Amino acid sequence: MDAFTKLTGVAAPLPMANVDTDKIIPARFLKTIKRTGLGVHLFDTLRYDAEGQERPEFVLNQGPYRKAEILIAHENFGCGSSREHAPWALLDFGIRCVIAPDFADIFHNNVFKNGILPIRLSREICDQLMEDAKQGDNARITIDLAEQVVVRPNGEKIPFEIDPFRKHLLLNGLDDIGQTLQHAPSIDSYESKQQAEKSWMPGISV
Amino acid sequence: MAETKPRTLFDKVWDAHVVEQLPDGTCVLYIDRHLVHEVTSPQAFEGLRLAGRKVRRPDATIAVADHNIPTMGRANGIQEEDSRIQVETLERNVVEFGVPYFPILSPQQGIVHIIGPEQGISLPGMTIVCGDSHTSTHGAMGSLAFGIGTSEVEHVLATQTLLQKPAKNMLVKVEGTLGAGCTAKDIVLAIIGKIGTAGGTGHVIEFAGSAIRALDMAGRMTVCNMSIEAGARAGMIAPDQTTFDYVRGKPYAPKGEALDRAIAWWSTLPADPGAHYDTVVELDAAAIAPMVTWGTNPEAVVPVTATVPNPADEQDEAKRAQLARMVEYMGLTPGQKITDLKIDVVFIGSCTNGRIEDVRAAAAVAKGRKVAPGVRAMIVPGSGIVKQQAEAEGLDRILIDAGFEWREPGCSMCLGMNPDKLTPGQRCASTSNRNFEGRQGPGGRTHLVSPAMAAAAAVSGHLADVRELA
């Protein structure tokens, strides 16, 4: 996983609530055994018509937003399925940060594992940032994770909250599994205790 | 002592699985059961391979292919190349990593959330995960069961744990008796209609009350299955005699004296009197009618007797725009009666409603009737065991005689990633769990209903009130 430290880029405004993971990446594109290459299908039905032609009205088909690195949306972003193909598609397109009033739980978990930073800000602030984002190339937004601030094009700094453990992993690009394996002795002793106390629990074999 | 504080069902199962609590409150949480399927696992196994890691507990893991397999003629193999590669990749991975696997042509094969409880692999008091959001289904057993992404699948394969912070507790209490023609599906749709698609975010929902107690295990699974559609991390129902009776005799469940010891522990899991819930929601079962979703998220739901809402009645501008988009996508007119909506396709199946009880409910309506002209009606058992049982009861004959397609187990038309798909503009009465735009195929229009309501729609040719078919 790539570390996330500081990012300055174009933000794409997506003023929609309940953007579900089927919208982010429809199920027909989940038949891959790789993590990469999904960016072309990001928001497929919003982005392309039935003939596969770009819909000019969709934000990611417009000038500077083709290179957007930040996405700004409304409530309950990422609801629905647990498919990690949703963050993979965002990342493959180039999105490293999503800002919204709130996120669905599983999606929120999944983005962190892929070096994407989800930022929760009030609807009011999201709407201000949405206005900034509408200026495209002329209004770059900066995300400073170490300082925990979003910097608007006018220089105003907006603080945001983040779980300290997740911040640490993101800033350093650390692999979760490596972190957990530092606790391997605790896992071993838990398993021994469980075998003694829950000896009724059968193992699976076919 | 921590034990003196009254705890919820969720608190107890959580506490029993904390391996270690880190200084910031993050817990290393032990996972008892890991269910693996073909779509969300290839990249996880690849990650293990690249890091030279093994599967820590193959004996706590079970794999099955369900999402993209065809539901007809599968003895001839999978025709779609991408789907075939994904299933073959799973089959190679389970051999390489020594993971137990139910092969496609075995009777144990089925939708991962149907087979877990059916085989006795999912048991009360367990932590259960799967790379699929509908893992919440298994919470009906009184377990803590939730969906995870592929990185977490890899994490569980490698460590048998997850890094998690505890969720908040929500209690949804449904008291009273359901009216005729109303089912568990109508209860959960009514709950989602009340609390919204993000109403459960950050929470684990415990479903309780006399109407929940009165449900059989299949109904409880339907309710917990759709917890995720209310945004909840998981749904749970306290284990009771109904649960214990269900578990007894299941292939992988403990037996004899071991089962007695298990039941002794499971009996301690229901919430203590005075346990704290962060949020409490109450519903009256008697007030619930057969429900139908009209829009493109499960919160857009109304009783079958209602009409299509008018977006103009919504005060909030953003919500009004969203409702207007739903009306347009679904091809509706505000004020139109729900029962006037003609349907093209009926899909009965999925992890929400693919159990034997669901097939029986559909057959009870279909018996002696015919699928309306122009309607394609399909019924897809949730597992090979469900299919065998239905055939032993003669339900397949009733359904085939009525004009239904009787298919082989899998996720089928729930999610449009196998050959069973809607075509653009088709309107479907579906017993699945999501009515998102394009969920059942690009441009498809989904109305979520119970199996009895789906069968009623099939024989009527339009959405219909099953109570009027009695």
Short mmCIF file of N, CA, C and O in Angstrom, two decimals, chain B residues 296-384:
data_model
loop_
_atom_site.label_atom_id
_atom_site.label_comp_id
_atom_site.label_asym_id
_atom_site.label_seq_id
_atom_site.Cartn_x
_atom_site.Cartn_y
_atom_site.Cartn_z
N THR B 296 -35.02 3.05 -5.94
CA THR B 296 -33.75 2.39 -6.21
C THR B 296 -32.85 2.31 -4.99
O THR B 296 -31.64 2.21 -5.11
N ASN B 297 -33.43 2.40 -3.80
CA ASN B 297 -32.76 1.89 -2.62
C ASN B 297 -33.83 1.31 -1.70
O ASN B 297 -35.01 1.64 -1.84
N PRO B 298 -33.44 0.39 -0.81
CA PRO B 298 -34.46 -0.37 -0.08
C PRO B 298 -35.30 0.48 0.88
O PRO B 298 -36.33 0.01 1.37
N GLU B 299 -34.88 1.70 1.12
CA GLU B 299 -35.65 2.60 1.98
C GLU B 299 -36.88 3.15 1.23
O GLU B 299 -37.85 3.57 1.85
N ALA B 300 -36.83 3.09 -0.08
CA ALA B 300 -37.95 3.58 -0.90
C ALA B 300 -38.98 2.46 -0.99
O ALA B 300 -39.11 1.78 -2.00
N VAL B 301 -39.70 2.27 0.11
CA VAL B 301 -40.59 1.11 0.24
C VAL B 301 -41.95 1.56 0.74
O VAL B 301 -42.05 2.52 1.52
N VAL B 302 -43.00 0.92 0.25
CA VAL B 302 -44.37 1.26 0.67
C VAL B 302 -45.19 -0.02 0.83
O VAL B 302 -44.82 -1.05 0.27
N PRO B 303 -46.30 0.04 1.55
CA PRO B 303 -47.21 -1.11 1.57
C PRO B 303 -47.79 -1.32 0.16
O PRO B 303 -47.92 -0.35 -0.60
N VAL B 304 -48.12 -2.56 -0.15
CA VAL B 304 -48.60 -2.89 -1.50
C VAL B 304 -49.88 -2.12 -1.84
O VAL B 304 -50.19 -1.90 -3.02
N THR B 305 -50.59 -1.68 -0.82
CA THR B 305 -51.85 -0.96 -1.03
C THR B 305 -51.63 0.51 -1.38
O THR B 305 -52.58 1.24 -1.67
N ALA B 306 -50.37 0.96 -1.37
CA ALA B 306 -50.07 2.39 -1.54
C ALA B 306 -49.90 2.77 -3.01
O ALA B 306 -50.08 1.94 -3.91
N THR B 307 -49.56 4.03 -3.22
CA THR B 307 -49.30 4.54 -4.57
C THR B 307 -47.85 5.02 -4.64
O THR B 307 -47.19 5.19 -3.62
N VAL B 308 -47.38 5.25 -5.85
CA VAL B 308 -46.02 5.77 -6.05
C VAL B 308 -45.97 7.19 -5.49
O VAL B 308 -46.80 8.03 -5.84
N PRO B 309 -45.01 7.46 -4.59
CA PRO B 309 -44.93 8.80 -3.99
C PRO B 309 -44.66 9.89 -5.02
O PRO B 309 -44.10 9.61 -6.08
N ASN B 310 -45.03 11.10 -4.67
CA ASN B 310 -44.77 12.24 -5.54
C ASN B 310 -43.55 13.01 -5.02
O ASN B 310 -43.59 13.57 -3.93
N PRO B 311 -42.44 13.04 -5.79
CA PRO B 311 -41.24 13.75 -5.32
C PRO B 311 -41.54 15.21 -4.96
O PRO B 311 -40.89 15.76 -4.07
N ALA B 312 -42.52 15.81 -5.60
CA ALA B 312 -42.84 17.22 -5.33
C ALA B 312 -43.26 17.44 -3.88
O ALA B 312 -43.17 18.56 -3.37
N ASP B 313 -43.72 16.37 -3.21
CA ASP B 313 -44.14 16.50 -1.80
C ASP B 313 -42.95 16.60 -0.85
O ASP B 313 -43.12 16.89 0.33
N GLU B 314 -41.74 16.32 -1.35
CA GLU B 314 -40.55 16.32 -0.49
C GLU B 314 -40.04 17.76 -0.34
O GLU B 314 -39.86 18.47 -1.33
N GLN B 315 -39.79 18.17 0.91
CA GLN B 315 -39.36 19.54 1.17
C GLN B 315 -37.89 19.77 0.82
O GLN B 315 -37.53 20.77 0.22
N ASP B 316 -37.03 18.80 1.21
CA ASP B 316 -35.59 18.94 1.02
C ASP B 316 -35.23 18.82 -0.47
O ASP B 316 -35.61 17.85 -1.13
N GLU B 317 -34.49 19.81 -0.97
CA GLU B 317 -34.24 19.88 -2.42
C GLU B 317 -33.42 18.68 -2.93
O GLU B 317 -33.74 18.08 -3.97
N ALA B 318 -32.36 18.33 -2.18
CA ALA B 318 -31.51 17.23 -2.62
C ALA B 318 -32.30 15.91 -2.63
O ALA B 318 -32.19 15.10 -3.56
N LYS B 319 -33.13 15.72 -1.58
CA LYS B 319 -33.94 14.49 -1.51
C LYS B 319 -34.96 14.47 -2.63
O LYS B 319 -35.24 13.43 -3.22
N ARG B 320 -35.53 15.65 -2.93
CA ARG B 320 -36.53 15.73 -3.99
C ARG B 320 -35.91 15.31 -5.33
O ARG B 320 -36.50 14.54 -6.09
N ALA B 321 -34.68 15.77 -5.56
CA ALA B 321 -33.99 15.42 -6.81
C ALA B 321 -33.73 13.92 -6.87
O ALA B 321 -33.89 13.27 -7.91
N GLN B 322 -33.36 13.35 -5.71
CA GLN B 322 -33.07 11.91 -5.66
C GLN B 322 -34.35 11.11 -5.94
O GLN B 322 -34.33 10.14 -6.71
N LEU B 323 -35.46 11.52 -5.32
CA LEU B 323 -36.73 10.82 -5.54
C LEU B 323 -37.16 10.94 -7.01
O LEU B 323 -37.65 9.97 -7.61
N ALA B 324 -36.95 12.11 -7.58
CA ALA B 324 -37.34 12.32 -8.98
C ALA B 324 -36.54 11.40 -9.90
O ALA B 324 -37.07 10.82 -10.85
N ARG B 325 -35.25 11.25 -9.57
CA ARG B 325 -34.41 10.35 -10.38
C ARG B 325 -34.91 8.91 -10.26
O ARG B 325 -34.93 8.15 -11.22
N MET B 326 -35.31 8.53 -9.04
CA MET B 326 -35.83 7.17 -8.83
C MET B 326 -37.08 6.93 -9.67
O MET B 326 -37.22 5.90 -10.31
N VAL B 327 -38.00 7.90 -9.61
CA VAL B 327 -39.26 7.77 -10.35
C VAL B 327 -38.96 7.60 -11.84
O VAL B 327 -39.52 6.75 -12.52
N GLU B 328 -38.01 8.40 -12.33
CA GLU B 328 -37.67 8.35 -13.74
C GLU B 328 -37.02 7.01 -14.10
O GLU B 328 -37.42 6.35 -15.06
N TYR B 329 -36.02 6.63 -13.31
CA TYR B 329 -35.31 5.37 -13.60
C TYR B 329 -36.27 4.19 -13.59
O TYR B 329 -36.19 3.29 -14.42
N MET B 330 -37.19 4.20 -12.62
CA MET B 330 -38.10 3.08 -12.46
C MET B 330 -39.27 3.13 -13.44
O MET B 330 -40.10 2.22 -13.48
N GLY B 331 -39.35 4.19 -14.24
CA GLY B 331 -40.42 4.29 -15.24
C GLY B 331 -41.80 4.41 -14.62
O GLY B 331 -42.74 3.74 -15.06
N LEU B 332 -41.92 5.23 -13.58
CA LEU B 332 -43.18 5.33 -12.82
C LEU B 332 -43.83 6.70 -13.01
O LEU B 332 -43.20 7.65 -13.48
N THR B 333 -45.08 6.77 -12.58
CA THR B 333 -45.80 8.04 -12.54
C THR B 333 -46.24 8.26 -11.10
O THR B 333 -46.84 7.35 -10.51
N PRO B 334 -45.94 9.43 -10.51
CA PRO B 334 -46.39 9.66 -9.13
C PRO B 334 -47.91 9.47 -9.02
O PRO B 334 -48.65 9.85 -9.94
N GLY B 335 -48.33 8.83 -7.94
CA GLY B 335 -49.76 8.61 -7.74
C GLY B 335 -50.28 7.30 -8.32
O GLY B 335 -51.39 6.87 -8.01
N GLN B 336 -49.45 6.67 -9.15
CA GLN B 336 -49.82 5.38 -9.75
C GLN B 336 -49.97 4.33 -8.65
O GLN B 336 -49.17 4.29 -7.71
N LYS B 337 -51.00 3.47 -8.77
CA LYS B 337 -51.16 2.41 -7.77
C LYS B 337 -50.07 1.36 -7.95
O LYS B 337 -49.77 0.94 -9.08
N ILE B 338 -49.47 0.92 -6.84
CA ILE B 338 -48.42 -0.10 -6.90
C ILE B 338 -48.95 -1.35 -7.62
O ILE B 338 -48.26 -1.96 -8.44
N THR B 339 -50.20 -1.72 -7.33
CA THR B 339 -50.75 -2.95 -7.91
C THR B 339 -51.08 -2.79 -9.40
O THR B 339 -51.49 -3.75 -10.04
N ASP B 340 -50.90 -1.59 -9.96
CA ASP B 340 -51.11 -1.42 -11.41
C ASP B 340 -49.81 -1.61 -12.20
O ASP B 340 -49.81 -1.50 -13.42
N LEU B 341 -48.71 -1.89 -11.48
CA LEU B 341 -47.41 -1.99 -12.17
C LEU B 341 -47.25 -3.39 -12.76
O LEU B 341 -47.13 -4.38 -12.05
N LYS B 342 -47.24 -3.45 -14.09
CA LYS B 342 -47.07 -4.72 -14.79
C LYS B 342 -45.61 -5.17 -14.68
O LYS B 342 -44.71 -4.34 -14.74
N ILE B 343 -45.42 -6.46 -14.54
CA ILE B 343 -44.05 -6.94 -14.41
C ILE B 343 -43.69 -7.88 -15.55
O ILE B 343 -44.55 -8.50 -16.18
N ASP B 344 -42.38 -7.94 -15.84
CA ASP B 344 -41.87 -8.78 -16.92
C ASP B 344 -41.22 -10.05 -16.39
O ASP B 344 -41.23 -11.08 -17.04
N VAL B 345 -40.60 -9.91 -15.20
CA VAL B 345 -39.80 -11.02 -14.67
C VAL B 345 -40.10 -11.17 -13.18
O VAL B 345 -40.35 -10.19 -12.49
N VAL B 346 -40.09 -12.42 -12.71
CA VAL B 346 -40.16 -12.70 -11.27
C VAL B 346 -38.94 -13.53 -10.90
O VAL B 346 -38.64 -14.52 -11.58
N PHE B 347 -38.23 -13.08 -9.88
CA PHE B 347 -37.08 -13.84 -9.40
C PHE B 347 -37.29 -14.21 -7.94
O PHE B 347 -37.41 -13.34 -7.07
N ILE B 348 -37.34 -15.51 -7.68
CA ILE B 348 -37.47 -15.99 -6.30
C ILE B 348 -36.20 -16.77 -5.97
O ILE B 348 -35.88 -17.75 -6.64
N GLY B 349 -35.48 -16.30 -4.98
CA GLY B 349 -34.22 -16.94 -4.61
C GLY B 349 -33.37 -15.96 -3.81
O GLY B 349 -33.91 -15.06 -3.17
N SER B 350 -32.04 -16.15 -3.83
CA SER B 350 -31.03 -15.31 -3.18
C SER B 350 -30.80 -15.70 -1.72
O SER B 350 -31.55 -16.48 -1.15
N CYS B 351 -29.76 -15.10 -1.13
CA CYS B 351 -29.45 -15.38 0.28
C CYS B 351 -30.51 -14.80 1.19
O CYS B 351 -30.62 -15.18 2.36
N THR B 352 -31.33 -13.91 0.67
CA THR B 352 -32.41 -13.33 1.47
C THR B 352 -33.59 -14.30 1.56
O THR B 352 -34.17 -14.49 2.64
N ASN B 353 -33.94 -14.91 0.44
CA ASN B 353 -35.15 -15.73 0.37
C ASN B 353 -34.96 -16.97 -0.52
O ASN B 353 -35.78 -17.23 -1.41
N GLY B 354 -33.90 -17.72 -0.27
CA GLY B 354 -33.65 -18.92 -1.09
C GLY B 354 -33.70 -20.20 -0.28
O GLY B 354 -33.15 -21.22 -0.68
N ARG B 355 -34.35 -20.15 0.89
CA ARG B 355 -34.42 -21.35 1.73
C ARG B 355 -35.70 -22.15 1.46
O ARG B 355 -36.61 -21.67 0.78
N ILE B 356 -35.77 -23.36 1.99
CA ILE B 356 -36.90 -24.25 1.70
C ILE B 356 -38.22 -23.59 2.08
O ILE B 356 -39.22 -23.71 1.36
N GLU B 357 -38.24 -22.85 3.18
CA GLU B 357 -39.47 -22.19 3.62
C GLU B 357 -39.95 -21.19 2.57
O GLU B 357 -41.15 -20.98 2.41
N ASP B 358 -38.98 -20.56 1.88
CA ASP B 358 -39.32 -19.58 0.85
C ASP B 358 -39.90 -20.28 -0.38
O ASP B 358 -40.83 -19.78 -1.01
N VAL B 359 -39.31 -21.44 -0.72
CA VAL B 359 -39.83 -22.20 -1.86
C VAL B 359 -41.26 -22.67 -1.54
O VAL B 359 -42.16 -22.60 -2.39
N ARG B 360 -41.47 -23.11 -0.29
CA ARG B 360 -42.82 -23.55 0.11
C ARG B 360 -43.83 -22.40 0.00
O ARG B 360 -44.94 -22.59 -0.48
N ALA B 361 -43.41 -21.22 0.43
CA ALA B 361 -44.32 -20.06 0.40
C ALA B 361 -44.69 -19.72 -1.04
O ALA B 361 -45.85 -19.40 -1.35
N ALA B 362 -43.70 -19.81 -1.94
CA ALA B 362 -43.98 -19.52 -3.36
C ALA B 362 -44.91 -20.58 -3.94
O ALA B 362 -45.87 -20.28 -4.65
N ALA B 363 -44.62 -21.85 -3.60
CA ALA B 363 -45.42 -22.95 -4.15
C ALA B 363 -46.86 -22.88 -3.65
O ALA B 363 -47.80 -23.20 -4.39
N ALA B 364 -47.05 -22.44 -2.41
CA ALA B 364 -48.40 -22.36 -1.85
C ALA B 364 -49.26 -21.38 -2.66
O ALA B 364 -50.45 -21.62 -2.87
N VAL B 365 -48.63 -20.31 -3.14
CA VAL B 365 -49.38 -19.34 -3.96
C VAL B 365 -49.54 -19.86 -5.39
O VAL B 365 -50.58 -19.69 -6.03
N ALA B 366 -48.47 -20.52 -5.89
CA ALA B 366 -48.48 -20.95 -7.31
C ALA B 366 -49.40 -22.14 -7.54
O ALA B 366 -49.87 -22.36 -8.66
N LYS B 367 -49.67 -22.92 -6.51
CA LYS B 367 -50.41 -24.18 -6.66
C LYS B 367 -51.77 -23.94 -7.31
O LYS B 367 -52.57 -23.13 -6.84
N GLY B 368 -51.98 -24.65 -8.43
CA GLY B 368 -53.27 -24.55 -9.13
C GLY B 368 -53.43 -23.28 -9.93
O GLY B 368 -54.49 -23.02 -10.49
N ARG B 369 -52.37 -22.46 -9.99
CA ARG B 369 -52.44 -21.23 -10.79
C ARG B 369 -51.41 -21.29 -11.90
O ARG B 369 -50.57 -22.19 -11.95
N LYS B 370 -51.44 -20.32 -12.80
CA LYS B 370 -50.49 -20.26 -13.90
C LYS B 370 -49.79 -18.90 -13.91
O LYS B 370 -50.41 -17.87 -13.64
N VAL B 371 -48.51 -18.94 -14.25
CA VAL B 371 -47.78 -17.70 -14.45
C VAL B 371 -48.46 -16.93 -15.59
O VAL B 371 -48.81 -17.51 -16.62
N ALA B 372 -48.67 -15.64 -15.37
CA ALA B 372 -49.40 -14.83 -16.35
C ALA B 372 -48.65 -14.78 -17.69
O ALA B 372 -47.41 -14.81 -17.70
N PRO B 373 -49.40 -14.69 -18.80
CA PRO B 373 -48.75 -14.63 -20.12
C PRO B 373 -47.76 -13.46 -20.18
O PRO B 373 -48.05 -12.38 -19.66
N GLY B 374 -46.62 -13.70 -20.79
CA GLY B 374 -45.63 -12.63 -20.97
C GLY B 374 -44.70 -12.45 -19.79
O GLY B 374 -43.76 -11.66 -19.85
N VAL B 375 -44.94 -13.18 -18.70
CA VAL B 375 -44.07 -13.06 -17.53
C VAL B 375 -43.09 -14.23 -17.50
O VAL B 375 -43.48 -15.38 -17.71
N ARG B 376 -41.81 -13.91 -17.28
CA ARG B 376 -40.81 -14.95 -17.07
C ARG B 376 -40.63 -15.09 -15.56
O ARG B 376 -40.24 -14.14 -14.89
N ALA B 377 -40.93 -16.27 -15.03
CA ALA B 377 -40.81 -16.47 -13.58
C ALA B 377 -39.77 -17.55 -13.31
O ALA B 377 -39.85 -18.65 -13.85
N MET B 378 -38.80 -17.20 -12.49
CA MET B 378 -37.76 -18.18 -12.17
C MET B 378 -37.63 -18.36 -10.68
O MET B 378 -37.77 -17.42 -9.90
N ILE B 379 -37.37 -19.60 -10.29
CA ILE B 379 -37.15 -19.88 -8.88
C ILE B 379 -35.83 -20.62 -8.76
O ILE B 379 -35.58 -21.59 -9.47
N VAL B 380 -34.98 -20.10 -7.89
CA VAL B 380 -33.60 -20.60 -7.79
C VAL B 380 -33.33 -20.99 -6.34
O VAL B 380 -33.14 -20.13 -5.48
N PRO B 381 -33.34 -22.28 -6.04
CA PRO B 381 -33.08 -22.71 -4.67
C PRO B 381 -31.72 -22.22 -4.20
O PRO B 381 -30.78 -22.13 -4.99
N GLY B 382 -31.61 -21.95 -2.90
CA GLY B 382 -30.38 -21.39 -2.37
C GLY B 382 -29.23 -22.37 -2.24
O GLY B 382 -28.08 -21.96 -2.10
N SER B 383 -29.54 -23.66 -2.28
CA SER B 383 -28.48 -24.66 -2.17
C SER B 383 -28.97 -25.97 -2.79
O SER B 383 -30.17 -26.15 -3.02
N GLY B 384 -28.02 -26.88 -2.99
CA GLY B 384 -28.38 -28.20 -3.49
C GLY B 384 -29.28 -28.93 -2.50
O GLY B 384 -30.18 -29.68 -2.91
#
